[in-house]
Coordinates of C-alpha atoms in Angstrom, one line a residue:
Chain A
X1 CA 47.2 1.0 -18.2
X2 CA 43.9 2.7 -17.5
X3 CA 42.9 5.8 -19.5
X4 CA 40.4 8.5 -18.5
X5 CA 39.3 11.2 -20.8
X6 CA 39.4 13.8 -18.0
X7 CA 39.7 14.1 -14.2
X8 CA 35.9 14.0 -13.9
X9 CA 35.6 10.6 -15.4
X10 CA 38.2 9.2 -13.0
X11 CA 36.3 10.5 -10.0
X12 CA 32.8 9.6 -11.3
X13 CA 33.9 6.1 -12.0
X14 CA 35.8 5.8 -8.7
X15 CA 33.0 7.2 -6.4
X16 CA 30.1 5.5 -8.2
X17 CA 28.3 3.2 -5.9
X18 CA 30.4 4.1 -2.8
X19 CA 28.6 2.7 0.3
X20 CA 29.3 2.8 4.0
X21 CA 27.2 1.0 6.6
X22 CA 25.8 3.3 9.2
X23 CA 25.9 2.5 12.9
X24 CA 22.6 1.3 14.5
X25 CA 22.3 4.6 16.5
X26 CA 21.4 6.4 13.3
X27 CA 18.2 4.4 12.9
X28 CA 17.4 4.8 16.6
X29 CA 17.6 8.5 16.3
X30 CA 15.4 8.5 13.2
X31 CA 12.9 6.3 14.8
X32 CA 12.7 8.5 17.9
X33 CA 12.5 11.8 16.0
X34 CA 10.3 10.9 13.0
X35 CA 7.8 8.6 14.7
X36 CA 7.6 9.7 18.3
X37 CA 7.5 13.5 18.0
X38 CA 5.5 16.0 16.0
X39 CA 6.7 17.1 12.7
X40 CA 8.7 20.2 12.0
X41 CA 6.2 21.2 9.4
X42 CA 3.3 21.3 11.8
X43 CA 5.2 23.6 14.1
X44 CA 5.8 26.1 11.3
X45 CA 2.1 26.0 10.3
X46 CA 1.2 26.8 13.9
X47 CA 3.5 29.8 13.8
X48 CA 1.6 31.2 10.8
X49 CA -1.8 30.5 12.2
X50 CA -0.8 32.4 15.4
X51 CA 0.4 35.3 13.3
X52 CA -2.8 35.4 11.3
X53 CA -4.9 35.2 14.4
X54 CA -3.0 38.2 15.9
X55 CA -3.6 40.1 12.7
X56 CA -7.3 39.4 12.8
X57 CA -7.6 40.4 16.4
X58 CA -5.6 43.6 15.7
X59 CA -7.8 44.4 12.8
X60 CA -10.9 44.0 14.9
X61 CA -9.6 46.0 17.8
X62 CA -8.5 48.8 15.5
X63 CA -11.9 48.9 13.8
X64 CA -13.6 49.0 17.2
X65 CA -11.3 51.8 18.4
X66 CA -12.0 53.9 15.4
X67 CA -15.8 53.3 15.6
X68 CA -15.9 54.5 19.2
X69 CA -13.7 57.4 18.4
X70 CA -16.1 58.6 15.7
X71 CA -19.0 58.3 18.0
X72 CA -17.3 60.4 20.6
X73 CA -16.5 63.2 18.3
X74 CA -19.7 63.4 16.4
X75 CA -22.0 66.3 17.0
X76 CA -24.9 65.5 19.2
X77 CA -27.7 64.0 17.3
X78 CA -30.3 66.6 16.3
X79 CA -33.2 66.9 14.1
X80 CA -33.9 70.5 13.2
X81 CA -37.4 71.2 12.3
X82 CA -39.1 74.1 11.0
X83 CA -41.3 75.9 13.3
X84 CA -44.2 75.3 10.9
X85 CA -43.7 71.6 10.9
X86 CA -47.0 69.9 11.4
X87 CA -47.8 68.0 14.4
X88 CA -47.8 64.6 12.8
X89 CA -44.2 64.8 11.6
X90 CA -43.1 66.0 15.0
X91 CA -44.6 63.0 16.5
X92 CA -42.8 60.7 14.1
X93 CA -39.5 62.3 14.6
X94 CA -39.8 62.2 18.3
X95 CA -39.8 58.4 18.0
X96 CA -36.3 58.3 16.6
X97 CA -34.0 57.0 19.1
X98 CA -31.1 59.2 20.4
X99 CA -32.5 62.2 18.5
X100 CA -33.1 65.6 19.8
X101 CA -35.6 67.8 18.0
X102 CA -34.7 71.5 17.7
X103 CA -36.3 74.2 15.7
X104 CA -34.6 76.2 13.1
X105 CA -34.8 79.2 15.2
X106 CA -32.9 77.5 18.0
X107 CA -29.8 77.1 15.9
X108 CA -30.2 80.4 14.1
X109 CA -31.1 79.2 10.7
X110 CA -33.3 81.9 9.5
X111 CA -32.6 82.2 5.8
X112 CA -35.1 79.5 4.8
X113 CA -37.0 81.0 1.9
X114 CA -39.9 78.8 0.9
X115 CA -39.8 75.3 2.4
X116 CA -42.3 74.4 5.0
X117 CA -41.9 70.8 5.9
X118 CA -38.2 70.6 5.8
X119 CA -35.7 69.6 8.5
X120 CA -32.1 68.7 8.8
X121 CA -31.0 65.3 10.2
X122 CA -27.6 64.8 11.4
X123 CA -26.5 61.3 10.4
X124 CA -26.5 58.4 12.8
X125 CA -29.9 59.5 14.1
X126 CA -31.9 57.5 11.5
X127 CA -32.6 54.0 12.6
X128 CA -36.2 53.7 11.4
X129 CA -38.3 55.3 8.7
X130 CA -38.9 58.9 9.5
X131 CA -40.8 60.3 6.6
X132 CA -44.5 60.1 7.0
X133 CA -45.8 63.2 5.3
X134 CA -46.1 63.5 1.5
X135 CA -43.5 65.7 -0.1
X136 CA -41.4 65.9 3.0
X137 CA -37.8 66.7 2.2
X138 CA -34.9 65.6 4.2
X139 CA -31.2 66.6 4.4
X140 CA -28.7 64.2 5.9
X141 CA -25.6 65.9 7.2
X142 CA -22.5 63.8 7.6
X143 CA -20.2 66.0 9.6
X144 CA -17.2 63.6 9.5
X145 CA -16.6 64.1 5.8
X146 CA -18.4 67.3 5.2
X147 CA -20.7 65.8 2.7
X148 CA -24.5 66.1 2.6
X149 CA -27.2 64.1 1.0
X150 CA -30.7 65.3 0.3
X151 CA -33.8 63.2 0.0
X152 CA -37.3 63.9 -1.0
X153 CA -39.8 61.5 0.5
X154 CA -43.1 60.1 -0.5
X155 CA -45.1 58.3 2.2
X156 CA -47.3 56.5 -0.2
X157 CA -44.9 54.1 -1.8
X158 CA -41.9 54.6 0.5
X159 CA -39.6 55.9 -2.3
X160 CA -37.2 58.7 -1.8
X161 CA -34.8 60.4 -4.2
X162 CA -31.2 60.8 -3.2
X163 CA -28.5 63.2 -4.3
X164 CA -25.2 64.6 -2.9
X165 CA -23.6 68.0 -2.8
X166 CA -20.2 69.1 -1.8
X167 CA -19.3 70.6 1.5
X168 CA -21.6 73.3 2.6
X169 CA -22.3 75.1 5.7
X170 CA -25.4 74.3 7.6
X171 CA -26.9 77.6 6.4
X172 CA -26.3 76.6 2.8
X173 CA -28.1 73.4 3.4
X174 CA -31.1 75.2 4.7
X175 CA -31.5 77.0 1.4
X176 CA -30.9 74.0 -1.0
X177 CA -33.5 72.8 -3.4
X178 CA -34.0 69.5 -1.9
X179 CA -36.3 68.0 -4.5
X180 CA -33.4 66.8 -6.8
X181 CA -32.7 63.1 -6.7
X182 CA -30.5 61.1 -9.0
X183 CA -31.5 57.6 -7.9
X184 CA -34.2 56.1 -5.9
X185 CA -34.2 53.6 -3.1
X186 CA -37.0 52.6 -0.7
X187 CA -37.0 54.1 2.7
X188 CA -36.5 50.6 4.2
X189 CA -33.3 50.2 2.1
X190 CA -32.2 53.6 3.0
X191 CA -32.6 53.1 6.7
X192 CA -30.8 49.7 6.4
X193 CA -27.9 51.3 4.6
X194 CA -27.5 54.0 7.1
X195 CA -27.0 51.5 9.9
X196 CA -23.5 51.5 11.2
X197 CA -23.0 47.8 10.5
X198 CA -24.1 45.8 7.5
X199 CA -22.9 42.7 5.7
X200 CA -22.2 42.0 2.1
X201 CA -21.2 39.2 -0.2
X202 CA -19.4 39.1 -3.5
X203 CA -17.7 37.2 -6.3
X204 CA -14.3 38.0 -7.8
X205 CA -11.8 36.9 -10.4
X206 CA -8.1 37.9 -10.5
X207 CA -5.7 37.3 -13.3
X208 CA -2.1 38.0 -12.2
X209 CA 1.5 37.4 -12.9
X210 CA 3.7 35.6 -10.5
X211 CA 7.2 37.0 -10.5
X212 CA 9.8 34.4 -9.5
X213 CA 13.2 35.6 -8.5
X214 CA 15.1 32.9 -10.4
X215 CA 12.8 31.2 -12.8
X216 CA 10.4 32.1 -15.6
X217 CA 7.5 34.3 -14.5
X218 CA 4.1 32.7 -14.9
X219 CA 0.5 33.5 -15.2
X220 CA -1.9 32.7 -12.4
X221 CA -5.6 33.2 -11.9
X222 CA -7.9 33.2 -8.9
X223 CA -11.7 32.9 -8.5
X224 CA -13.2 33.6 -5.1
X225 CA -16.4 34.2 -3.2
X226 CA -16.4 36.7 -0.3
X227 CA -18.4 37.8 2.6
X228 CA -17.7 40.9 4.6
X229 CA -19.0 43.4 7.1
X230 CA -18.9 47.2 6.8
X231 CA -18.4 49.1 10.0
X232 CA -18.7 52.8 9.2
X233 CA -15.8 53.3 6.8
X234 CA -14.0 50.1 7.7
X235 CA -14.7 46.7 6.3
X236 CA -13.5 43.2 7.1
X237 CA -13.7 40.6 4.4
X238 CA -13.0 36.9 4.1
X239 CA -14.0 34.2 1.8
X240 CA -12.8 31.2 -0.1
X241 CA -11.0 31.0 -3.4
X242 CA -9.5 28.7 -6.0
X243 CA -6.1 29.6 -7.5
X244 CA -4.2 27.9 -10.3
X245 CA -0.5 28.6 -10.6
X246 CA 1.8 27.4 -13.4
X247 CA 5.5 26.9 -13.2
X248 CA 8.2 25.4 -15.5
X249 CA 9.5 22.1 -14.0
X250 CA 12.9 20.6 -14.7
X251 CA 13.5 17.0 -15.7
X252 CA 17.1 15.9 -16.2
X253 CA 17.7 13.0 -18.5
X254 CA 20.9 11.0 -18.4
X255 CA 21.4 8.8 -21.4
X256 CA 24.2 7.1 -23.3
X257 CA 24.9 7.0 -27.0
X258 CA 27.6 5.6 -29.2
X259 CA 29.4 8.7 -30.4
X260 CA 32.4 9.3 -32.5
X261 CA 35.3 10.2 -30.2
X262 CA 38.0 10.6 -32.9
X263 CA 39.6 8.9 -35.8
X264 CA 42.8 6.9 -36.4
X265 CA 44.6 5.5 -39.4
X266 CA 44.2 1.8 -39.5
X267 CA 46.9 -0.1 -41.3
X268 CA 45.3 -2.2 -44.0
X269 CA 48.5 -3.5 -45.6
X270 CA 52.1 -2.7 -46.0
X271 CA 54.9 -3.5 -48.4
X272 CA 58.7 -3.0 -48.5
X273 CA 59.8 -0.5 -50.9
X274 CA 61.7 -2.5 -53.6
X275 CA 63.9 0.4 -54.4
X276 CA 64.7 1.2 -50.8
X277 CA 64.5 -2.0 -48.6
X278 CA 65.0 0.0 -45.4
X279 CA 61.6 1.7 -45.8
X280 CA 58.1 0.1 -45.4
X281 CA 55.1 1.6 -47.1
X282 CA 51.9 1.4 -45.1
X283 CA 48.5 1.5 -46.7
X284 CA 46.0 2.9 -44.2
X285 CA 42.4 3.8 -44.0
X286 CA 40.9 6.5 -41.7
X287 CA 38.7 4.8 -39.2
X288 CA 36.3 6.4 -36.8
X289 CA 36.3 5.4 -33.2
X290 CA 33.0 5.2 -31.3
X291 CA 32.5 5.0 -27.6
X292 CA 29.5 4.9 -25.3
X293 CA 29.3 8.4 -23.9
X294 CA 27.0 9.8 -21.2
X295 CA 24.9 12.8 -22.0
X296 CA 22.5 15.0 -20.1
X297 CA 19.5 16.9 -21.3
X298 CA 16.9 19.0 -19.6
X299 CA 13.1 19.2 -20.3
X300 CA 10.9 21.9 -18.8
X301 CA 7.2 21.0 -19.0
X302 CA 4.6 23.2 -17.4
X303 CA 3.6 22.0 -13.9
X304 CA 0.1 23.2 -12.7
X305 CA -0.7 23.7 -9.0
X306 CA -4.1 24.2 -7.5
X307 CA -4.6 26.1 -4.3
X308 CA -7.5 26.7 -1.9
X309 CA -7.2 30.3 -0.8
X310 CA -8.7 32.0 2.3
X311 CA -8.3 35.7 2.4
X312 CA -8.6 37.9 5.5
X313 CA -8.6 41.6 4.7
X314 CA -9.2 44.8 6.5
X315 CA -10.1 47.9 4.4
X316 CA -10.8 51.5 4.8
X317 CA -12.9 53.7 2.5
X318 CA -11.2 57.0 2.3
X319 CA -13.5 58.6 -0.2
X320 CA -17.0 58.0 -1.3
X321 CA -20.0 59.5 -2.8
X322 CA -23.3 58.0 -3.9
X323 CA -21.9 56.1 -6.8
X324 CA -18.2 55.7 -6.3
X325 CA -15.9 54.8 -3.4
X326 CA -12.2 54.4 -3.1
X327 CA -10.7 52.2 -0.4
X328 CA -7.4 50.8 0.5
X329 CA -7.1 47.3 2.0
X330 CA -4.5 45.0 3.4
X331 CA -4.5 41.5 4.9
X332 CA -3.3 38.0 4.7
X333 CA -4.0 35.2 2.2
X334 CA -3.7 31.6 3.3
X335 CA -3.0 29.2 0.5
X336 CA -3.4 25.4 0.8
X337 CA -2.0 23.3 -2.0
X338 CA -4.8 21.0 -3.0
X339 CA -3.5 19.2 -6.1
X340 CA -0.8 19.3 -8.7
X341 CA -0.8 18.3 -12.3
X342 CA 2.7 17.1 -13.1
X343 CA 3.4 15.8 -16.7
X344 CA 5.4 12.7 -16.9
X345 CA 8.9 13.0 -18.4
X346 CA 9.1 12.1 -22.0
X347 CA 12.1 10.7 -23.6
X348 CA 11.5 9.5 -27.2
X349 CA 14.8 8.9 -28.9
X350 CA 15.3 5.2 -29.6
X351 CA 19.0 5.8 -30.6
X352 CA 19.9 6.6 -27.1
X353 CA 19.9 4.4 -24.0
X354 CA 18.2 6.2 -21.1
X355 CA 20.0 5.7 -17.9
X356 CA 17.9 7.7 -15.4
X357 CA 15.5 10.6 -15.1
X358 CA 15.8 13.0 -12.2
X359 CA 13.0 15.5 -11.3
X360 CA 15.0 18.5 -10.3
X361 CA 11.9 20.7 -9.9
X362 CA 11.7 22.0 -6.3
X363 CA 8.9 20.5 -4.2
X364 CA 6.2 23.0 -3.1
X365 CA 5.1 23.4 0.5
X366 CA 1.5 22.7 1.4
X367 CA 0.7 25.9 3.1
X368 CA 1.7 29.5 2.1
X369 CA 0.9 32.8 3.6
X370 CA 0.8 36.0 1.5
X371 CA 0.6 39.6 2.5
X372 CA -1.8 41.5 0.4
X373 CA -2.2 45.2 -0.4
X374 CA -4.9 46.5 -2.8
X375 CA -6.7 49.6 -3.9
X376 CA -10.5 49.1 -4.3
X377 CA -12.4 51.2 -6.7
X378 CA -16.1 50.5 -6.2
X379 CA -19.0 51.6 -8.4
X380 CA -22.5 51.3 -7.2
X381 CA -25.0 50.2 -9.8
X382 CA -28.1 50.5 -7.5
X383 CA -29.0 50.4 -3.9
X384 CA -27.7 46.9 -3.3
X385 CA -25.3 45.9 -6.1
X386 CA -21.9 47.3 -6.9
X387 CA -18.9 46.3 -9.0
X388 CA -15.2 46.8 -8.2
X389 CA -11.8 47.0 -9.9
X390 CA -8.9 46.3 -7.7
X391 CA -5.2 46.5 -8.5
X392 CA -3.7 44.0 -6.0
X393 CA -0.2 43.2 -4.9
X394 CA 0.7 40.1 -2.9
X395 CA 4.0 38.9 -1.5
X396 CA 4.7 35.5 -0.2
X397 CA 5.8 35.5 3.5
X398 CA 7.2 31.9 3.4
X399 CA 9.0 30.1 0.7
X400 CA 6.7 28.3 -1.8
X401 CA 9.3 25.5 -2.0
X402 CA 10.2 23.0 0.7
X403 CA 13.7 24.1 1.7
X404 CA 14.2 21.0 3.7
X405 CA 13.9 19.0 0.5
X406 CA 16.5 21.0 -1.3
X407 CA 14.2 23.7 -2.7
X408 CA 15.5 27.3 -2.9
X409 CA 14.1 29.8 -0.5
X410 CA 11.8 31.5 -2.9
X411 CA 9.2 34.1 -1.9
X412 CA 7.7 35.4 -5.2
X413 CA 5.3 38.3 -5.5
X414 CA 2.3 38.8 -7.7
X415 CA 0.7 41.7 -9.4
X416 CA -2.8 41.4 -10.6
X417 CA -6.2 43.0 -11.2
X418 CA -9.2 41.8 -9.3
X419 CA -12.7 42.3 -10.7
X420 CA -15.6 41.9 -8.3
X421 CA -19.3 42.2 -8.0
X422 CA -20.9 42.7 -4.5
X423 CA -24.3 42.6 -3.0
X424 CA -25.1 44.5 0.1
X425 CA -27.6 43.0 2.6
Chain B
X1 CA 13.2 4.0 -13.0
X2 CA 11.6 3.2 -9.7
X3 CA 11.9 -0.3 -8.4
X4 CA 10.3 0.1 -5.0
X5 CA 6.9 1.7 -5.6
X6 CA 5.3 -0.6 -3.0
X7 CA 7.7 0.5 -0.2
X8 CA 7.1 4.2 -1.1
X9 CA 3.3 3.8 -1.1
X10 CA 3.4 2.0 2.2
X11 CA 5.6 4.8 3.6
X12 CA 3.1 7.3 2.4
X13 CA 0.4 5.3 4.2
X14 CA 2.5 5.6 7.4
X15 CA 3.5 2.0 7.7
X16 CA 6.5 1.8 10.1
X17 CA 8.0 -1.4 8.8
X18 CA 8.1 0.2 5.3
X19 CA 10.2 3.1 6.6
X20 CA 12.6 0.6 8.1
X21 CA 12.7 -1.3 4.8
X22 CA 13.4 1.9 2.9
X23 CA 16.1 2.9 5.3
X24 CA 17.8 -0.5 5.0
X25 CA 17.7 -0.3 1.3
X26 CA 19.3 3.1 0.9
X27 CA 21.1 4.0 4.1
X28 CA 24.5 2.7 3.1
X29 CA 24.4 4.3 -0.3
X30 CA 23.2 7.6 1.1
X31 CA 25.8 7.5 3.8
X32 CA 28.4 7.3 1.0
X33 CA 27.0 10.5 -0.3
X34 CA 27.0 12.2 3.1
X35 CA 30.5 11.1 3.8
X36 CA 31.8 12.8 0.7
X37 CA 30.5 16.1 2.0
X38 CA 31.5 15.9 5.6
X39 CA 34.6 16.1 7.8
X40 CA 34.3 12.8 9.5
X41 CA 32.0 9.8 9.8
X42 CA 30.2 11.2 12.9
X43 CA 29.2 14.3 10.9
X44 CA 28.2 12.1 8.0
X45 CA 25.9 10.0 10.2
X46 CA 24.3 13.2 11.6
X47 CA 23.5 14.3 8.1
X48 CA 22.2 10.9 7.2
X49 CA 19.9 10.9 10.2
X50 CA 18.6 14.4 9.7
X51 CA 18.0 13.7 6.0
X52 CA 16.0 10.5 6.6
X53 CA 13.9 12.3 9.2
X54 CA 13.1 14.9 6.5
X55 CA 12.4 12.1 4.0
X56 CA 10.0 10.3 6.2
X57 CA 8.2 13.5 7.2
X58 CA 7.9 14.6 3.5
X59 CA 7.6 11.4 1.6
X60 CA 4.1 12.3 0.6
X61 CA 5.6 15.2 -1.4
X62 CA 7.5 12.8 -3.6
X63 CA 5.7 13.1 -6.9
X64 CA 7.0 9.9 -8.5
X65 CA 8.0 11.7 -11.7
X66 CA 11.7 11.2 -11.3
X67 CA 14.1 8.8 -9.7
X68 CA 13.4 8.2 -6.0
X69 CA 17.0 7.8 -5.3
X70 CA 17.7 11.1 -7.0
X71 CA 15.1 12.7 -4.8
X72 CA 16.7 11.3 -1.7
X73 CA 20.1 12.2 -2.8
X74 CA 19.1 15.9 -3.3
X75 CA 17.8 15.9 0.3
X76 CA 21.1 14.4 1.5
X77 CA 23.1 17.0 -0.4
X78 CA 20.9 19.9 0.8
X79 CA 21.2 18.8 4.4
X80 CA 25.0 18.4 4.0
X81 CA 25.1 22.0 2.7
X82 CA 23.1 23.3 5.6
X83 CA 25.5 21.6 8.0
X84 CA 28.4 23.0 6.1
X85 CA 27.1 26.5 6.1
X86 CA 26.1 26.4 9.7
X87 CA 29.5 25.2 10.9
X88 CA 31.9 27.0 8.6
X89 CA 30.0 30.1 7.5
X90 CA 32.8 32.6 7.9
X91 CA 35.8 30.7 6.5
X92 CA 33.6 29.4 3.7
X93 CA 32.7 33.0 2.7
X94 CA 36.3 34.1 2.7
X95 CA 37.3 31.2 0.7
X96 CA 34.7 31.4 -2.0
X97 CA 34.8 35.1 -2.5
X98 CA 38.3 34.9 -3.9
X99 CA 38.3 35.8 -7.5
X100 CA 39.8 33.1 -9.6
X101 CA 40.2 34.0 -13.2
X102 CA 43.2 31.9 -14.1
X103 CA 42.4 29.1 -16.4
X104 CA 44.0 25.8 -15.9
X105 CA 45.9 24.8 -18.9
X106 CA 45.6 21.0 -18.5
X107 CA 42.1 20.8 -17.1
X108 CA 40.8 18.8 -20.0
X109 CA 43.8 16.6 -20.5
X110 CA 43.5 12.8 -20.6
X111 CA 44.9 10.8 -17.7
X112 CA 46.8 7.6 -18.0
X113 CA 47.1 5.5 -14.8
X114 CA 49.0 2.3 -14.3
X115 CA 46.0 0.8 -12.4
X116 CA 42.6 1.7 -11.0
X117 CA 42.7 3.7 -7.8
X118 CA 40.8 1.9 -5.0
X119 CA 37.3 3.4 -4.3
X120 CA 38.1 4.3 -0.7
X121 CA 41.2 6.2 -1.7
X122 CA 39.2 8.1 -4.4
X123 CA 36.8 9.2 -1.7
X124 CA 39.5 10.2 0.7
X125 CA 41.2 12.3 -2.1
X126 CA 38.0 14.2 -2.6
X127 CA 37.8 14.8 1.1
X128 CA 41.3 16.3 1.3
X129 CA 40.1 19.2 -0.8
X130 CA 39.5 22.5 1.0
X131 CA 35.9 22.7 2.1
X132 CA 34.6 25.1 -0.6
X133 CA 36.3 23.1 -3.4
X134 CA 35.0 19.9 -2.0
X135 CA 31.5 21.1 -1.9
X136 CA 31.4 22.4 -5.5
X137 CA 33.3 19.4 -6.9
X138 CA 30.9 17.0 -5.2
X139 CA 27.8 19.0 -6.3
X140 CA 28.8 19.5 -9.9
X141 CA 30.8 16.4 -10.8
X142 CA 29.4 13.7 -8.6
X143 CA 25.8 14.8 -7.9
X144 CA 25.0 16.5 -11.2
X145 CA 23.9 20.0 -10.0
X146 CA 24.3 22.9 -12.4
X147 CA 26.4 25.9 -11.7
X148 CA 23.2 27.9 -11.4
X149 CA 21.9 25.5 -8.7
X150 CA 25.2 25.6 -6.9
X151 CA 25.3 29.3 -7.0
X152 CA 21.8 29.5 -5.5
X153 CA 22.6 27.0 -2.8
X154 CA 25.9 28.6 -1.7
X155 CA 24.8 32.1 -2.4
X156 CA 27.6 32.8 -4.8
X157 CA 27.7 33.8 -8.5
X158 CA 27.7 31.3 -11.4
X159 CA 31.2 32.5 -12.3
X160 CA 32.5 31.9 -8.8
X161 CA 31.2 28.3 -8.9
X162 CA 32.9 27.7 -12.3
X163 CA 36.2 29.1 -11.2
X164 CA 36.1 27.1 -7.9
X165 CA 35.4 24.0 -9.9
X166 CA 38.4 24.7 -12.1
X167 CA 40.6 25.2 -9.1
X168 CA 39.4 21.9 -7.5
X169 CA 40.0 20.0 -10.7
X170 CA 43.5 21.3 -10.9
X171 CA 44.2 20.4 -7.3
X172 CA 42.9 16.9 -7.8
X173 CA 45.0 16.4 -11.0
X174 CA 48.0 17.5 -9.0
X175 CA 47.3 15.1 -6.2
X176 CA 46.7 12.2 -8.6
X177 CA 49.8 12.9 -10.5
X178 CA 52.0 13.1 -7.4
X179 CA 50.5 10.2 -5.6
X180 CA 49.8 7.8 -8.5
X181 CA 52.2 9.0 -11.2
X182 CA 49.4 9.8 -13.6
X183 CA 50.5 10.8 -17.1
X184 CA 48.7 13.8 -18.5
X185 CA 48.0 14.2 -22.2
X186 CA 46.5 17.4 -23.5
X187 CA 43.9 16.6 -26.0
X188 CA 43.0 20.2 -27.0

């Protein structure tokens, strides 16, 4: 007679070690597929790389389109000079490319009260230093966003002051007190900054939370270096970064122990009742029964994964003044798993006999692609250096786990705050 | 825990003979796993083949922190599930979305059998279960997955997994009792 404590035990014992020899065609199929053809994984990577390339091309074409569109709709480049402007300045201004000089009278600005050497410059005309005369004052008109900047120039040390005012008509501009300036940059810097294209570099760190759909959320941080190009109000940025992600792993221990499974009354002795010979009196003692019982337990150490990140972002500055700018950006983030720090399972109970340890933590894939959306608040410290604060959201586009290896299809998202410092060339 | 580190390292290095050695070492045992999940031996061999291709292509992802056989077994089970879902998606959904709340009174009862049941017969009994029951019984009882893991893999709730398991146990007890005259003793 064979006794099983439940139906599970019957089938676990019965199915344990069940083996069937496969036919030879199985190996032939494996040999052909695994060693004579490309891997499935490499195909999926190609798919993502194609998608990323398309995104980059789309971003570049869009930027190009908008740049051209702005050029077409700008007012014609003009420098408006006072009729009393001296001859030297006129000569200087005539050297500015794509610039037409017109007098104040020609556009009907007649309300000028006291300025002699003043003129208006519509933006995009300045591609070289223009101020040669001491105390010359300049107004830059930016028709696309209705903002104006005023500059007072000094030809001896090349320093001009800069300020901004809110939207004004061209007649208002003509009557402004142009001598106010809240920061100073050199003329060379100014001219460089007014170019349509310029590059920048930066450093950033981003603490964030990774929100997993089915497991405990975890902290992650990223440090990255960036380079970018600004094209009018658009910018394209890439770089290289290091990201560390943590996650709780799962080790399953199967062990045996001798446990009490019940008690029974063991007969120690017996005697016949002298007064009633038909009855037997048993003397018993309660005895505990032990059996070797299989147990499971789980352990969840912290696994650490290190990634190399390459972001590719396209942004648009929708508002800016001299100090502050606000931009929105989107893009892709490639992540390549570089290394992992997996603690070894620890089972330290000498009373139990360890049968096996299974690592039930899902295996991570090597390459991930994330979509990124962020708001960039940028504050300019001086002519070249700025700092930024950037609330950033990312969403994984492919599973972080290897589904083929039994991992769940998990595409977590992250919410973080990026802090950056930039230098404009 | 791992007795074949050399073979694994050689596989990671891409040595073809090591792959063959690994296959020879585990194929029979793994086909036993696949067969429990499949309809017939042809399907089981398809699952085995696909699983070994995945193993060879991803062996560098094996971290060495747990049993290698356990890692392989998870791949086999996962591949079997993918086959199952691909082939029987609609009937599977209908079957698993039934709401079983009835509790089986003798689920935890002891079994007394005159003799051991031969291994091949045990396997065939499991394979007579309806597909959904068979999957969950295999995954939970024989391959050690949790209800949460089963729920994630089959896209069902934890409670559905538990109730399906109860149903499958009851059905198996009935089969064993009818075919082998098992005596049942309630111990609770």
